[in-house]
Amino acid sequence: MATLNSLKQALKQTALTESLFSKKPLSDAQYSAGFGILAKGSAYQDFIAPQLSQLITNLLTSRTHISVLEIGPGSQTVLRHLPIRLRQKIKRYTAFEPINLFATSLEEWFRSTSSLPSLEGPPDIHQVPFTLNSNMGIYGAERFDLVLFCHSMYGMKPDHQFIEKALGVLVERPEGGIVVVFHRGGVLKFDGLMCHATASFPTGVVSVADDDEVLDCFAQFTAGFTINDTAIRVAWRGVCRTLGNRDEADPSRLWFSAPEIMVAFNRHATMLPELAALMPAGRDADMVKNRQARLHQTASTLKPTNIPQIQQCVRWALAHGASLTVLGGGHSGHCLWPNIIAVDMSAFDNVHVLTAGEDGDLDPIVIAEAGCNTGDIIRQAMTAGLTVPLGARPSVGAGLWLQGGIGHLARLHGLACDAIVGAVVVGVESGAAFCVGRVPRQHWPAGATRPENESELLWAIKGAGTNFGIVVSVTFRAFVAPTYSTRDWVIPLNDKTEARSRLGQFDELVAKKLPRNCSADAYLFWDAGQLRLGVTMFESSTTGTMINTPASTTAAEVEAVLGPAGSSATVDGVGLFESEMYMSEMHGGHGGGKTSAFKRCMFLKNIGEAAMAHELISALETRPSPFCYLHLLHGGGAVGDVVADATAFGCRDWEFACVITGVWPRDQDGAGAAQAAIRWVYAVAADLSPLCCGAYGADLGPDPRDLPFASRAFGPNRSRLARLKHNFDPQNVLAYACPLPRAAEEQRSGRVIVVVTGESCAGKDYCAATWVSLFTEQHLTARAVSISDTTKREYAVATGADLDRLLGDRAYKEQHRPALTAFFQEQVKRRPRLPEEHFLHVVNSATDVDVLFITGMRDEAPVATFSHLLPDSRLLEVRIEAGEAMRQTRRGCRGVDDTADLNGNSGNTGSSNAAGSDHRPSFIFQNDTTGTGAAKCFAGKHLLPFFHEELKQLAKMVSSAPDFPRPGIEFRHVLNIAQQPGGLALCASLLRAHFTGEWAKIDAVVCCEAGGYVFASALALVVNVPLVLIREGGKLPPPIVAVVKSPSHISSSGLSSGSGEKSIEMGRDMIPRGSSVVVVDDVLATGRTLCAMLQLLGEAGVKAEDVSVMAVAEFPVHRGRELLRRRSFGKVNIQSLLVFGGV
Ligand SMILES: Cc1cc2nc3c(=O)[nH]c(=O)nc-3n(C[C@H](O)[C@H](O)[C@H](O)COP(=O)(O)OP(=O)(O)OC[C@H]3O[C@@H](n4cnc5c(N)ncnc54)[C@H](O)[C@@H]3O)c2cc1C
């Protein structure tokens, strides 16, 4: 899709070559008509309004109202797109709008609407341009909290002087006023100015009707002038039609890409020279490897030469509300970012090799400073006969080992980050220098200390290390340097069927069979008009014995599958760099070295499986340029030996890292071909996403298209990383590194996921849709998804069935049901964790919602089974039930439900699912009436309360203590609620209100010491129900009932002095047989205490069905519900007021 900028250039070019007539400026009417077309683009709703809302919300933390100066608003202010809660905060509005027509309409618009309801006076609209001499108010003394240039800097040159002028009219008290620019396409040069925040919207589009008159209007507005010449008008229409994209669904419109940027400046924007004077300038942009990064004009690139200078950068950024990027090897697109200061680490380029025993420890280590690259480290280590498991290219820098590091030794020794045992870091919270882990004394910088949360910092550096500080050096564990033998195959593939079968053979018969010291990378690429599968086998050996030689048995087996190898070599660690197939064999060695590339990497398993192979092969068919390819790096082995939460790098369970590589000719950098290749990479990554088991964070940056992949980059470590980012980088100094789930995670921590279950035709999809609309009306984001769609997709690929009909045509779906079920069951046999994978895929694809409704899921006891996978979210099951007659009626209606699940349960039986089940859903909704009323009423009563303010208030009363009782654990002090003013009363009232049963039918509130006593007593008082106290063994006089209890979560985590088995007891006659009781506890974690209490109640004659449990806080990660179900307490109704991630 051509950008508006390239359209502009093409239009100008046409006018030059085809006309002798002179250009004329646009009249107001012409300008207004063109502006109207662009204003309908997606940017206002999807980018400008959310960004502006965020900025204004921040401004409002220091003031109650704001005044706004808007430059060139057009006929309506952009502020109209803001939510009313923010518009209400605007008390003064001033505008400079030079176009009379617009200024008059703007005045008229203000008269006819009350869009800014709190204005203290009429808007002050100046019908003149904003110039460097413009005076604001009487004697130029008027000041504003927000100055806004929205698409209005055209013609204001030099840009930076206009920004400086705008900075001059910001209020001085309270501080924090901002100047904000929204700009479409093109580059703005704010020479020497440093910005406070930036954002981009690369996916913005504008569409225009393919109609002569409309195109005339659009073309002259885009070109910026008009020419009274029919031939030019006709030629311009042709240019628009040639460059515009058409959508098959609506071919009557032309689409153009219209990327946007937002840049915000605060009053410190001009202070950069102060910092720049303290240290040398860094690398010129054209010395940076990544060619996308070269296009990003930084505010300044500085090159500290010692640690105090790095500290100066950090402290300066903290003092001035600035962000920093760090420039390591320069291979990412975001090491330089427009208008941001880059800290170039190239002065830190030493490598120190300490052989065994030198620092008093037995293992050899390599200390690499952060300005080194992979080649430097390998070469230096080899001089001592050592190596470090790094990546495949010598020029790649610290970003690799801080964020993972996948190389040919990964299967044997793990990732590069796994080899990190220590580091020197300048923290970005205060600029202090820290040593973490193993840093030999002689390498301790002066003044460095060990941070309090040292183990957390080291944990975070191993996989997410670009987000927590500026790393000065790392200590690697070193290994004996091996010799490598390599062999290559390039196999032409005649068609898709052959391609699939070859990939399958490679996976099953070669890759999966290799020992750990061998790895086999695959490449899918087109060359000379044919799809090819390239394979390179790498074998490392420290003894000289290789299997990768033509003579060995393994080599013969591999050749039986792949055919005779093309080339082979034996090399050392440095020679290995030249053995990469894309460097030597493919496309004449990377397009003859005159290409640029863009990559994103997804983690895959079973690449030979039909759906996966199909997706990989199909991806190449859509490649926008001939050199685009997929590189599959072999993983498994030692990578998966490390448990997912042992380091921040949380994606461990994969066999191949698929690097989707978009390549374009170098002279097209920044132009259409580059954009097309980048779009292709993102599209392929999105298509692979449902099949993949994670994404590689090392490539991801601030481009908003990276967010969905970043949300899958850290496996189960997301929330811990979000918390650590908040602790280690509270001001977001490193705002442009791999996006951690900071804001998104905060939202997710309150996310509610509702699994909607029930029999066929009970109305599951209908109810889910109704509830989505109810939540949307309440200004919450909600979505409903069917979990079986993923399987349908894979089934369609494997069998050639029509996916659209499978998704939407009920009869067709029924026809395929048996085969689809068999397909799913077969898949589960091969991939037992498939239900879990599908579940995670669905929830991870919806990180942006407050409430997600999942239908089509029939896994037994979904809450007990899956909640530990989403420890920050509240997982609920709502079972929909309806009488047979009602279900029969609904059976006739299309689109009521996806009739049956894929576990083979036909949807057509009438018997209740609930009866035979060994678990109890969170709620049951009896859906026996028509219309949405009852469903809305149910959700209003039972689901909406999870978003009520009181619950948030209660959550805030739970204080947390990091690293208590031992490092890595964040202790949540739930009992602290009782120590807060009003806390106990609030908690008791919420327990009463959230209880799904009837208090009138409850005979006792039961609790165990100590936390349970506090909350249960308060509740018992409120609901006027007798209290029954369970005590530790030996504390009560007979007669008693007693059971043995294994240690609770608290005792086993080291919080209590006691450990081992204990008993609990209660008076034997405290609860009459057959009573209904509510058990109250402060925390539900492992469920062991609860199990013992339920057992005790059983001994006393209380049936599990007659027990409800109410916990104040639940920690799903400990799988308490699963334990209860295993111990036959699945039928117990369990509710928790609060849900917390972490341990
Ligand atoms: C040609 C090529 C080959 C590649 N090969 C491999 C491979 O074999 N294996 C593999 O795993 N990956 C590979 N990658 C991906 C690579 O790991 C990432 O692109 C990585 O981020 C590059 O790190 P860098 O230091 O070279 O780049 P940079 O762009 O300088 O840095 C990347 C990120 O790290 C941050 N950063 C850098 N230094 C520091 C520091 N000292 N402190 C804090 N943050 C810092 C930067 O701010 C940036 O966010 C390759 C990439 C390319 C382009």
Short mmCIF file of C-alpha atoms and ligand atoms in Angstrom, two decimals, residues 326-332 334-335 345 370 391-393 396-400 402-403 405-406 465-466 469-471 599 696 698-699 737, ligand 1:
data_model
loop_
_atom_site.label_atom_id
_atom_site.label_comp_id
_atom_site.label_asym_id
_atom_site.label_seq_id
_atom_site.Cartn_x
_atom_site.Cartn_y
_atom_site.Cartn_z
CA VAL A 326 20.94 2.25 24.73
CA LEU A 327 23.01 1.53 21.65
CA GLY A 328 24.79 -1.83 21.82
CA GLY A 329 25.55 -3.76 18.66
CA GLY A 330 22.96 -1.65 16.84
CA HIS A 331 21.02 -4.53 15.28
CA SER A 332 17.58 -3.58 16.51
CA HIS A 334 14.87 0.86 18.19
CA CYS A 335 18.40 1.41 19.54
CA MET A 345 28.08 1.92 24.81
CA ALA A 370 28.41 -4.04 26.86
CA GLY A 391 24.45 -16.08 18.39
CA ALA A 392 25.32 -16.73 14.79
CA ARG A 393 26.54 -13.29 13.64
CA VAL A 396 25.49 -8.58 17.14
CA GLY A 397 25.86 -6.95 20.55
CA ALA A 398 24.60 -6.91 24.13
CA GLY A 399 20.92 -6.86 23.13
CA LEU A 400 21.37 -10.52 22.20
CA LEU A 402 20.52 -9.66 27.60
CA GLN A 403 17.33 -10.87 25.91
CA GLY A 405 20.69 -15.37 22.61
CA ILE A 406 20.02 -18.37 20.41
CA GLY A 465 17.90 -7.35 30.51
CA THR A 466 17.35 -4.29 28.34
CA GLY A 469 19.15 -0.58 33.82
CA ILE A 470 22.09 0.21 31.59
CA VAL A 471 24.20 -2.92 31.69
CA LYS A 599 12.89 -9.74 11.38
CA TYR A 696 11.31 -13.90 20.84
CA ALA A 698 15.01 -9.63 21.38
CA ASP A 699 13.60 -8.12 18.21
CA ALA A 737 13.18 -1.33 24.86
C1 LIG B 1 21.85 -9.88 11.39
C2 LIG B 1 21.24 -10.32 12.67
C3 LIG B 1 21.58 -11.56 13.18
C4 LIG B 1 21.04 -12.01 14.38
N1 LIG B 1 21.39 -13.22 14.85
C5 LIG B 1 20.88 -13.64 16.04
C6 LIG B 1 21.25 -14.90 16.56
O1 LIG B 1 21.99 -15.64 15.98
N2 LIG B 1 20.72 -15.26 17.75
C7 LIG B 1 19.87 -14.45 18.43
O2 LIG B 1 19.41 -14.83 19.51
N3 LIG B 1 19.49 -13.27 17.95
C8 LIG B 1 19.97 -12.84 16.76
N4 LIG B 1 19.59 -11.63 16.27
C9 LIG B 1 18.64 -10.80 17.03
C10 LIG B 1 19.43 -9.95 18.04
O3 LIG B 1 19.69 -10.73 19.16
C11 LIG B 1 18.63 -8.73 18.46
O4 LIG B 1 18.38 -7.92 17.35
C12 LIG B 1 19.37 -7.94 19.53
O5 LIG B 1 18.48 -7.08 20.15
C13 LIG B 1 20.53 -7.15 18.95
O6 LIG B 1 21.30 -6.61 19.96
P1 LIG B 1 22.35 -5.45 19.62
O7 LIG B 1 23.06 -5.09 20.85
O8 LIG B 1 23.15 -5.87 18.45
O9 LIG B 1 21.39 -4.32 19.12
P2 LIG B 1 20.97 -2.93 19.75
O10 LIG B 1 19.96 -2.45 18.77
O11 LIG B 1 22.10 -2.05 20.02
O12 LIG B 1 20.28 -3.34 21.09
C14 LIG B 1 19.10 -4.10 21.15
C15 LIG B 1 18.32 -3.72 22.41
O13 LIG B 1 19.15 -3.92 23.52
C16 LIG B 1 19.27 -2.72 24.27
N5 LIG B 1 20.63 -2.68 24.81
C17 LIG B 1 21.77 -2.81 24.14
N6 LIG B 1 22.79 -2.73 24.96
C18 LIG B 1 22.31 -2.54 26.19
C19 LIG B 1 22.89 -2.38 27.48
N7 LIG B 1 24.20 -2.37 27.65
N8 LIG B 1 22.08 -2.19 28.53
C20 LIG B 1 20.75 -2.18 28.39
N9 LIG B 1 20.15 -2.32 27.20
C21 LIG B 1 20.93 -2.51 26.11
C22 LIG B 1 19.00 -1.63 23.28
O14 LIG B 1 18.58 -0.45 23.90
C23 LIG B 1 17.91 -2.27 22.45
O15 LIG B 1 16.68 -2.15 23.10
C24 LIG B 1 20.13 -11.18 15.06
C25 LIG B 1 19.77 -9.94 14.54
C26 LIG B 1 20.32 -9.51 13.34
C27 LIG B 1 19.90 -8.19 12.80
#
